[in-house]
PDB file of C-alpha atoms and ligand atoms in Angstrom:
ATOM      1  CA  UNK A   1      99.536  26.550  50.642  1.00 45.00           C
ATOM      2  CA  UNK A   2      97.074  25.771  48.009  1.00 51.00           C
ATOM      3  CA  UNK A   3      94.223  26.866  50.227  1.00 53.00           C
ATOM      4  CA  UNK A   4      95.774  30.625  50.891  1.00 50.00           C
ATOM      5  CA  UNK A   5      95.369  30.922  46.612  1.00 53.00           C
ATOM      6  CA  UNK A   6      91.760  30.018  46.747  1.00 57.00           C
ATOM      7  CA  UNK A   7      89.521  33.102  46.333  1.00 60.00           C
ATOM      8  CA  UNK A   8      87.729  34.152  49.026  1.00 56.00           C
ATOM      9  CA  UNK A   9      83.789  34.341  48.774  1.00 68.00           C
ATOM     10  CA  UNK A  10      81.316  35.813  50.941  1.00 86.00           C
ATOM     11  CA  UNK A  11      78.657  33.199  52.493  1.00 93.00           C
ATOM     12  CA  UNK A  12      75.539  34.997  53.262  1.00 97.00           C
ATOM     13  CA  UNK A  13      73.482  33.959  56.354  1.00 98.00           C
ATOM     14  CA  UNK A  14      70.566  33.407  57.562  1.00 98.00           C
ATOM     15  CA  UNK A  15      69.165  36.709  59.399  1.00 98.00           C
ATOM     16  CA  UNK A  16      71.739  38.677  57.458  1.00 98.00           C
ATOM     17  CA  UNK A  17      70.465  41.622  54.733  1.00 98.00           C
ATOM     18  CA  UNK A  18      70.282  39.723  50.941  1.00 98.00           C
ATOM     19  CA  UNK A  19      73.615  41.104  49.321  1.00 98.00           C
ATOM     20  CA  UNK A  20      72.319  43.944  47.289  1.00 98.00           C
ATOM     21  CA  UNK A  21      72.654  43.491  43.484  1.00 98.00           C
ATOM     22  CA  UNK A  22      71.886  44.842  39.894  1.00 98.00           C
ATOM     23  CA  UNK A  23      71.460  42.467  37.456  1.00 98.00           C
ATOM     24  CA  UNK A  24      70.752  42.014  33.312  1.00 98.00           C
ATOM     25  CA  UNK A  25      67.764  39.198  33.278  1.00 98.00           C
ATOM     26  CA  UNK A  26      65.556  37.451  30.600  1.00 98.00           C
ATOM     27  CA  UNK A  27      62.513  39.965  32.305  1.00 98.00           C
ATOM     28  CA  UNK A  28      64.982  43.098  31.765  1.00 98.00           C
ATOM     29  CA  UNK A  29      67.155  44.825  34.275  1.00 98.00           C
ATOM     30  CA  UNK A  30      66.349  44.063  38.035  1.00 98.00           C
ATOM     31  CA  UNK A  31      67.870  45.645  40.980  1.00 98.00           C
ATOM     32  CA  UNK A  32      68.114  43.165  44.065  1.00 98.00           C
ATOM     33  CA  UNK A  33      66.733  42.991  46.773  1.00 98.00           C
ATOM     34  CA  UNK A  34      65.300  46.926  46.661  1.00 98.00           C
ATOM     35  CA  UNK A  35      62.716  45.762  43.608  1.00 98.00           C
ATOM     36  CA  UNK A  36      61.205  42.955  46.069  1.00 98.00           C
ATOM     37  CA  UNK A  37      60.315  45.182  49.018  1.00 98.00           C
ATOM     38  CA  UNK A  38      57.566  44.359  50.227  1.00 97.00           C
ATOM     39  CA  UNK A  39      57.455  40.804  48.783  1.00 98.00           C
ATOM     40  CA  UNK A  40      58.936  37.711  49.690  1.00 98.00           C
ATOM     41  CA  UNK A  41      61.363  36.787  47.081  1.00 98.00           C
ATOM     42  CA  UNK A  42      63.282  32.931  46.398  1.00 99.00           C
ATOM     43  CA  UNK A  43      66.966  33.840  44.324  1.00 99.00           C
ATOM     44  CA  UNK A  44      67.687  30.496  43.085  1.00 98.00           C
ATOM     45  CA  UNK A  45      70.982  29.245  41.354  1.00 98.00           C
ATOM     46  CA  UNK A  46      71.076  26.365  38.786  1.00 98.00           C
ATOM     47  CA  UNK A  47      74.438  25.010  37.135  1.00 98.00           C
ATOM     48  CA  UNK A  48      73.671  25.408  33.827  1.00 98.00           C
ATOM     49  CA  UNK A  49      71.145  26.008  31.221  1.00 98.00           C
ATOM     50  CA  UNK A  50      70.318  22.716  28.408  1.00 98.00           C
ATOM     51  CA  UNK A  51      71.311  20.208  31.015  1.00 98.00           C
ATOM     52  CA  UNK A  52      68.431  17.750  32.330  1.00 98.00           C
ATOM     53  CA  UNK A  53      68.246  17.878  35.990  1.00 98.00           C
ATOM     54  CA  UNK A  54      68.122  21.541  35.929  1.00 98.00           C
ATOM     55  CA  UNK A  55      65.213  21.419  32.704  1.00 98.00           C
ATOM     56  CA  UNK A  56      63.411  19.659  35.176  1.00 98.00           C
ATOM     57  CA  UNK A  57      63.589  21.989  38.021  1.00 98.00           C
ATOM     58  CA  UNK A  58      62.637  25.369  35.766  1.00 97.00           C
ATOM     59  CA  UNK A  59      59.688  23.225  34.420  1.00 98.00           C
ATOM     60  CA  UNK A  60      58.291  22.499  38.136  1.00 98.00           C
ATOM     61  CA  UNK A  61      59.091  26.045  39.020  1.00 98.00           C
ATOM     62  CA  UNK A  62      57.584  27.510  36.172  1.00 98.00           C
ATOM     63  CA  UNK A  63      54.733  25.516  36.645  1.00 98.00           C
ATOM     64  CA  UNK A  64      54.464  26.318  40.328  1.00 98.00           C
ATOM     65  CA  UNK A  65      54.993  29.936  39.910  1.00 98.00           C
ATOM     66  CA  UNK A  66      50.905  31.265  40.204  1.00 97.00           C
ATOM     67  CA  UNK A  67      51.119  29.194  43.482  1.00 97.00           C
ATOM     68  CA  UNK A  68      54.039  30.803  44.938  1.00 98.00           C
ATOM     69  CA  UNK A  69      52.871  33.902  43.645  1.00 97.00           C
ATOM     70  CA  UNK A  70      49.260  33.752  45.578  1.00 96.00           C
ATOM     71  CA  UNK A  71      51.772  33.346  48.647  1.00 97.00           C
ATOM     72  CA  UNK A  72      52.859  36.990  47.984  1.00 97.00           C
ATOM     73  CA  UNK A  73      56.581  35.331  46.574  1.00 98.00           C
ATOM     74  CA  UNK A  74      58.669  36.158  43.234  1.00 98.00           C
ATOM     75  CA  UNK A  75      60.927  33.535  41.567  1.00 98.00           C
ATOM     76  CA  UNK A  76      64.264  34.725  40.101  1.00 98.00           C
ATOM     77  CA  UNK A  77      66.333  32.427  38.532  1.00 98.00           C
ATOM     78  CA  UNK A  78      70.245  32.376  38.127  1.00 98.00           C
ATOM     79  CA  UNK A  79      72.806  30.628  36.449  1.00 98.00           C
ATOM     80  CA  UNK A  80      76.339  31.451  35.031  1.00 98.00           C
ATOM     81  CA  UNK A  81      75.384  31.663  31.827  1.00 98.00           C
ATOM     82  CA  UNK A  82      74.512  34.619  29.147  1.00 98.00           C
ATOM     83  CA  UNK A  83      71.283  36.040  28.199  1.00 98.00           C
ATOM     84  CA  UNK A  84      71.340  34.492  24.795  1.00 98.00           C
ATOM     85  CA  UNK A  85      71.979  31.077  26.016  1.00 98.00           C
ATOM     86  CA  UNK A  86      69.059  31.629  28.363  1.00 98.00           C
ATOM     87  CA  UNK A  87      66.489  32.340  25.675  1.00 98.00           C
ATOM     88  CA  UNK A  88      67.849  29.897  23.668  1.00 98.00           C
ATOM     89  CA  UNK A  89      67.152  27.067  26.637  1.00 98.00           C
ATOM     90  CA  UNK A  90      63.700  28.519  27.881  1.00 98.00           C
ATOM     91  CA  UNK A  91      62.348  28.936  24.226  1.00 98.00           C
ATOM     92  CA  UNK A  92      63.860  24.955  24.004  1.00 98.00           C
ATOM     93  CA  UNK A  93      61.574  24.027  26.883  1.00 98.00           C
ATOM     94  CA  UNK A  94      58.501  25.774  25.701  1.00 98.00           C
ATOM     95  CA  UNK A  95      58.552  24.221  22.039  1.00 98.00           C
ATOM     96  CA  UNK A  96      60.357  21.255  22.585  1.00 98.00           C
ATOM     97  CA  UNK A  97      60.079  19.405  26.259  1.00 98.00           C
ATOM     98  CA  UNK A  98      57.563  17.678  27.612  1.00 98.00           C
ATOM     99  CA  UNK A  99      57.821  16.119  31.085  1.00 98.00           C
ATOM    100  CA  UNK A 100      55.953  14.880  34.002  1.00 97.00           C
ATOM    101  CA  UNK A 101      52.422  16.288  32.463  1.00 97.00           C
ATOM    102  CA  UNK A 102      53.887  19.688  31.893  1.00 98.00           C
ATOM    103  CA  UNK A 103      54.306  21.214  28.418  1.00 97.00           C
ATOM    104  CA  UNK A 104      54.292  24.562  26.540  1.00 98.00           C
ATOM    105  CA  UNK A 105      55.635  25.903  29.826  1.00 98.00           C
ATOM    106  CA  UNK A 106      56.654  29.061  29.898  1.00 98.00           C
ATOM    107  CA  UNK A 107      58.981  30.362  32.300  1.00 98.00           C
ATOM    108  CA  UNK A 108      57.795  34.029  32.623  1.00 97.00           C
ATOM    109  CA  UNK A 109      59.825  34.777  35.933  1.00 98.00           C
ATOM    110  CA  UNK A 110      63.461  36.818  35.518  1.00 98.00           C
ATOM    111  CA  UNK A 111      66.706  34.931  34.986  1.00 98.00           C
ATOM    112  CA  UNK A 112      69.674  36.384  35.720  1.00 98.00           C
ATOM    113  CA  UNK A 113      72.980  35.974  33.582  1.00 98.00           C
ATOM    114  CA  UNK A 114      75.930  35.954  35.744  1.00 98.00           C
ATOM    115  CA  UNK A 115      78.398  35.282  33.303  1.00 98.00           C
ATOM    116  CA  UNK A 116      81.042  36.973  35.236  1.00 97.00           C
ATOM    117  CA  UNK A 117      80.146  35.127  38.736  1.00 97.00           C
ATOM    118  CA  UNK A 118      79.652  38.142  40.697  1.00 96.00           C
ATOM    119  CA  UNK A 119      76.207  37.382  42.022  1.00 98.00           C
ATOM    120  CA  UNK A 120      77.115  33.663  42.293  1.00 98.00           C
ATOM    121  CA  UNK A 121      80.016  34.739  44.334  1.00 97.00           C
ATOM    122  CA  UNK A 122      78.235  37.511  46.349  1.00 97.00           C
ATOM    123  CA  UNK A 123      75.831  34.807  47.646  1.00 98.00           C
ATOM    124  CA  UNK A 124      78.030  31.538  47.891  1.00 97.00           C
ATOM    125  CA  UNK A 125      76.860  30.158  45.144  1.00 98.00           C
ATOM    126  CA  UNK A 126      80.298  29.042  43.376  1.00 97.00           C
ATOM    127  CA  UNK A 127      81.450  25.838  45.642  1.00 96.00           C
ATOM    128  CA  UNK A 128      84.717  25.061  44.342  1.00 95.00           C
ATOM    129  CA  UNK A 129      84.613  21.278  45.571  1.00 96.00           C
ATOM    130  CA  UNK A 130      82.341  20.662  43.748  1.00 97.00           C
ATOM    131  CA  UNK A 131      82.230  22.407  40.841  1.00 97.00           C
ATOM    132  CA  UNK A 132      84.259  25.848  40.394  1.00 94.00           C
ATOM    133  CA  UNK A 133      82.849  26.901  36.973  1.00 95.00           C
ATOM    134  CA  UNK A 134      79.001  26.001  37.891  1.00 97.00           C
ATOM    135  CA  UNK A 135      76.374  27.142  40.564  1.00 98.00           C
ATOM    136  CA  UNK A 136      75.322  24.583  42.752  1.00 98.00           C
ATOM    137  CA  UNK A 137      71.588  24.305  43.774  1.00 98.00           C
ATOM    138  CA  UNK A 138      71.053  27.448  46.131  1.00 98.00           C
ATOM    139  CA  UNK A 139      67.722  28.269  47.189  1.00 98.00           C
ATOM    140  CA  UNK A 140      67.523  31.364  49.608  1.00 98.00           C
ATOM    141  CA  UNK A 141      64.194  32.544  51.044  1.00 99.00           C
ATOM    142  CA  UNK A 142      64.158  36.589  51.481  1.00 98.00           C
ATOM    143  CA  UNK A 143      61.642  38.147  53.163  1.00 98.00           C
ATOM    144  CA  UNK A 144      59.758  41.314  52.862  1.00 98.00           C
ATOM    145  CA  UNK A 145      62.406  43.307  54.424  1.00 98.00           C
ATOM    146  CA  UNK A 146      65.266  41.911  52.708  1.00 98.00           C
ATOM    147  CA  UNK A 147      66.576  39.653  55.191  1.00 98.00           C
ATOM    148  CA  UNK A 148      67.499  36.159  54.461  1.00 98.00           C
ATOM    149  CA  UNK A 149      65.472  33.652  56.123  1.00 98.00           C
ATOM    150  CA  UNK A 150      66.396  30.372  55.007  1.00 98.00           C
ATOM    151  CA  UNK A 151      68.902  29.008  52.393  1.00 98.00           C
ATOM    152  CA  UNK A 152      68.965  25.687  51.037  1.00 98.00           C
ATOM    153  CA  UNK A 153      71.854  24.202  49.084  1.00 98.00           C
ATOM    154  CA  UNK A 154      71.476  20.827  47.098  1.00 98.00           C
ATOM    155  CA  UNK A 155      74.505  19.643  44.940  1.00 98.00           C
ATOM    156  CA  UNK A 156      74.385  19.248  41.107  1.00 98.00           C
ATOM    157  CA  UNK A 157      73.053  15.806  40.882  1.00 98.00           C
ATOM    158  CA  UNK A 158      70.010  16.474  43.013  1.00 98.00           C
ATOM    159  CA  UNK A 159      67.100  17.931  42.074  1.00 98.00           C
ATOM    160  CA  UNK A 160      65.215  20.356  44.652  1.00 98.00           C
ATOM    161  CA  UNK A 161      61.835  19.128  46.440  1.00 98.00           C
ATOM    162  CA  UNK A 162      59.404  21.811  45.483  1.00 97.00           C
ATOM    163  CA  UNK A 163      56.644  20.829  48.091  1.00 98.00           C
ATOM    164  CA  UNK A 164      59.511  21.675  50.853  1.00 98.00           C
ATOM    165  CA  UNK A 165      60.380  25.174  48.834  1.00 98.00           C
ATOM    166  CA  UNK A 166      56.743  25.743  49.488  1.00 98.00           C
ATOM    167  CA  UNK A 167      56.088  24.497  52.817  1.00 98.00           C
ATOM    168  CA  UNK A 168      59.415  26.471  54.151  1.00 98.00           C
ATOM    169  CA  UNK A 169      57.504  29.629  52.452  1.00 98.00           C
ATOM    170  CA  UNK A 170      54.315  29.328  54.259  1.00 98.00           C
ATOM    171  CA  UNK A 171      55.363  28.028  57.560  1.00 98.00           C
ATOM    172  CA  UNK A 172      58.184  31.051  57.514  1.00 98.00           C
ATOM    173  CA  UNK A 173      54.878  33.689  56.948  1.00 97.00           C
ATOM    174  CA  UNK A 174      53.010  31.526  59.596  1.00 97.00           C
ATOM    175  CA  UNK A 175      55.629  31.905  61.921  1.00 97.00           C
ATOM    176  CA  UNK A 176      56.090  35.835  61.392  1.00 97.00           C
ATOM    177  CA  UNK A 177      51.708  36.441  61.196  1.00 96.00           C
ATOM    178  CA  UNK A 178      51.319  34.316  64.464  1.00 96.00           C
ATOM    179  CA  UNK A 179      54.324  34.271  66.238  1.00 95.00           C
ATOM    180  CA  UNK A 180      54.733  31.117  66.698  1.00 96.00           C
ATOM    181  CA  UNK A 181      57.433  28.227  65.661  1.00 97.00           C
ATOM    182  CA  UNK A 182      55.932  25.193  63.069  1.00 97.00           C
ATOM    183  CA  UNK A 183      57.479  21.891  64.286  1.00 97.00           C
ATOM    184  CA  UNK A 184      59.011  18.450  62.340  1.00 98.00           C
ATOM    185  CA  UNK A 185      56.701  18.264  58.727  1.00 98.00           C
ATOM    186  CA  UNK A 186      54.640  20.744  59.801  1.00 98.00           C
ATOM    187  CA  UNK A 187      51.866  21.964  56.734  1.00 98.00           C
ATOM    188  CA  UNK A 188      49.108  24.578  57.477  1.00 97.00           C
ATOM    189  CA  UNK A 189      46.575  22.855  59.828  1.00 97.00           C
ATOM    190  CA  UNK A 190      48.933  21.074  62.099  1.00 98.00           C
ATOM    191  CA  UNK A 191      49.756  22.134  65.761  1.00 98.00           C
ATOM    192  CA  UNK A 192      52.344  24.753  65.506  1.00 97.00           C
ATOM    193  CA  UNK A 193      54.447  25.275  68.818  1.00 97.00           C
ATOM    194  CA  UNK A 194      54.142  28.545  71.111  1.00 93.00           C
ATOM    195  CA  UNK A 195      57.026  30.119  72.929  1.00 82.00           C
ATOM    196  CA  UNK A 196      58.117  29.369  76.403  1.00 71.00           C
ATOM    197  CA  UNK A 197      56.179  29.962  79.529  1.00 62.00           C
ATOM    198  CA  UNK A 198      56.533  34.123  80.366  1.00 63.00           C
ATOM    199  CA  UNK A 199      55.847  34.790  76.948  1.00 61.00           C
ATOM    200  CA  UNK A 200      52.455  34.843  76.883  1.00 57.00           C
ATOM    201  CA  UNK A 201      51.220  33.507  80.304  1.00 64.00           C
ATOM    202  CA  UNK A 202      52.469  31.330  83.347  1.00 68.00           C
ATOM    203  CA  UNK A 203      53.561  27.930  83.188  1.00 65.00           C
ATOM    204  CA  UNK A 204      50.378  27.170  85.555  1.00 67.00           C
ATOM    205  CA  UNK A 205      47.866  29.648  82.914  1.00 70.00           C
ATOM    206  CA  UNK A 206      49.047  26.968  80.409  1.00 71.00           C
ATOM    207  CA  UNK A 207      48.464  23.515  81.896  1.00 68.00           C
ATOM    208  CA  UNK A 208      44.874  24.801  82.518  1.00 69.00           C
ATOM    209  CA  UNK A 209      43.995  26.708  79.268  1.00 74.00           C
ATOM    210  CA  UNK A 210      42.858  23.742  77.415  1.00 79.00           C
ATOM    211  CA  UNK A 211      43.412  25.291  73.949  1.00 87.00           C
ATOM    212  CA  UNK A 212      47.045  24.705  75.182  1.00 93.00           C
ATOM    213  CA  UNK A 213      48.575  21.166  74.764  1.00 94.00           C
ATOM    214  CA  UNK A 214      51.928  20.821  77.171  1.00 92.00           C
ATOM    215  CA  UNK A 215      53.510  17.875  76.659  1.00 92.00           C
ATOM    216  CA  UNK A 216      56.275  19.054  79.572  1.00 91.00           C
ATOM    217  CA  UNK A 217      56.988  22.928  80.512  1.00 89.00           C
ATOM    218  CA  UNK A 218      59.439  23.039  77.421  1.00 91.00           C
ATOM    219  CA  UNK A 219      56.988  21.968  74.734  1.00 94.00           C
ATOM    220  CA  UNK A 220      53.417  23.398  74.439  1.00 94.00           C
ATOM    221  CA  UNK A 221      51.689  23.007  71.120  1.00 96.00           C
ATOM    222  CA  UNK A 222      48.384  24.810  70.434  1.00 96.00           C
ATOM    223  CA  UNK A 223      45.952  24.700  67.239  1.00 96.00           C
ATOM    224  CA  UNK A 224      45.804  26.485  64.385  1.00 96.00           C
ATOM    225  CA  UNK A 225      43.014  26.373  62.047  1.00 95.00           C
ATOM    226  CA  UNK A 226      44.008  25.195  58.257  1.00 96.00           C
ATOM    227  CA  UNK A 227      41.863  27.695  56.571  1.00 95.00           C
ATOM    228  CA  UNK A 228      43.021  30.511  59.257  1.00 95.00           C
ATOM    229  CA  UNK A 229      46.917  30.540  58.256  1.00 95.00           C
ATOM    230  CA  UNK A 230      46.167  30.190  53.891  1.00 93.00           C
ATOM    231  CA  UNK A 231      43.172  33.286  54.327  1.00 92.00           C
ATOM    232  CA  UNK A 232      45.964  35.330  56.215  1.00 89.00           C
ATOM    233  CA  UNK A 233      48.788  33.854  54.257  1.00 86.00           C
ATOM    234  CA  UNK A 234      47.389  34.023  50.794  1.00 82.00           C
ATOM    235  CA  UNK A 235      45.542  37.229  51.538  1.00 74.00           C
ATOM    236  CA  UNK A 236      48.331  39.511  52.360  1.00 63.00           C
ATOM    237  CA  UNK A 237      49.395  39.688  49.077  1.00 55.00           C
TER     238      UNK A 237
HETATM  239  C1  LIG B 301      71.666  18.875  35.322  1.00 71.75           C
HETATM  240  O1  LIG B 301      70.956  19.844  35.544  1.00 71.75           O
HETATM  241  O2  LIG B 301      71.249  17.855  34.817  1.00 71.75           O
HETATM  242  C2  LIG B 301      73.105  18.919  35.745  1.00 71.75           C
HETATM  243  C3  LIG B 301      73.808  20.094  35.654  1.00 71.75           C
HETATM  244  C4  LIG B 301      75.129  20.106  36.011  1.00 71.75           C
HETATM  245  C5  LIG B 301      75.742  18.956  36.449  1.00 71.75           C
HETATM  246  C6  LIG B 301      75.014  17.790  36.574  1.00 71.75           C
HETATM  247  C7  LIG B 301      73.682  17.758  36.210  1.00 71.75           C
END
């Protein structure tokens, strides 16, 4: 019975159009995803502002955010929480935090106040088991069309890895500028893995083109050149 009272959320997916949204941010009024085009763009929740884990994670992000930029990606941040609160925090972790090597950051990328949930709920951020009144950790990847890509959701006592937020980012452009798939731990200048046999050639062309490694019919691999995917990847933008 309890379960027919819970309110019901939407749960975007991964191939599905980013839930479109306006939004009042610490960068001034943004409309979502429709400002991005273009651009890939990572939405990101956090629980709350002034609370350590998540002071962490802004920090790294902040600090990251030329890098991500160079890879033709925005960072918007959200959280349940009001504008003021989130001045109040970031202008906290610019005067007063130092962690990890990284101080006088500056997070310059928008922040959205969601103080009434509605983006939070449009995108599945609000998980009631574990925590109805905060975001989890929601990380979803939207591409230049607006299409979800990839979502990530960590719970509040873990902090996100930000070498896999990047990695994810440039083996998702890889994928789309080569056509090919990027296999376990892949990072540019790996292998990456070509489709199957009809694709692009016979099973027979592929044993015998010996740029093509087949470990069985199922699984060819083939190389791609390090400096090849960043000068396409980090060009584009
Ligand atoms: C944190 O960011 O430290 C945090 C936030 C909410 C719950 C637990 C930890």
């Amino acid at each position: 019975m309890e379960n027919l009272e819970q309110e019901v959320v939407s749960m975007p997916r991964i191939g599905d159009p980013a839930p479109e949204f306006k939004a009042v941010t610490t960068q001034g009024d943004i409309n979502f995803p429709s400002d991005y085009k273009g651009k890939w763009a990572i939405l990101f929740s956090h629980p709350a502002d002034f609370t350590p884990v998540c002071t962490s994670e802004f920090m790294t992000f902040a600090h990251l955010e030329d890098k991500f930029n160079e890879a033709n990606c925005e960072l918007i941040g959200l959280s349940i929480d009001g504008l003021y609160s989130h001045i109040a925090w970031l202008r906290t972790i610019k005067e007063k935090i130092e962690y990890k090597g990284m101080k006088d950051i500056e997070v310059t990328f928008p922040l959205i106040e969601d103080i009434k949930m509605d983006v939070a709920k449009k995108y599945g951020m609000i998980q009631p088991n574990e925590d109805s009144t905060k975001a989890v950790r929601a990380v979803f990847f939207v591409d230049p069309k607006g299409i979800i890509r990839a979502i990530i959701y960590y719970p509040l006592s873990l902090g996100r890895n930000f070498d896999e937020l990047y990695r994810a980012l440039i083996a998702m452009q890889a994928a789309d500028e080569f056509g090919v798939a990027t296999p376990a731990d892949w990072r540019p200048g790996d292998d990456v893995i070509i489709g199957p046999a009809g694709s692009c050639g016979t099973a027979k062309d592929r044993m015998e083109d010996s740029e093509i490694d087949c470990k069985d019919w199922f699984f060819c691999t083939k190389k791609l050149d390090k400096d090849t995917v960043l000068d396409k990847v980090l060009k584009k933008k």
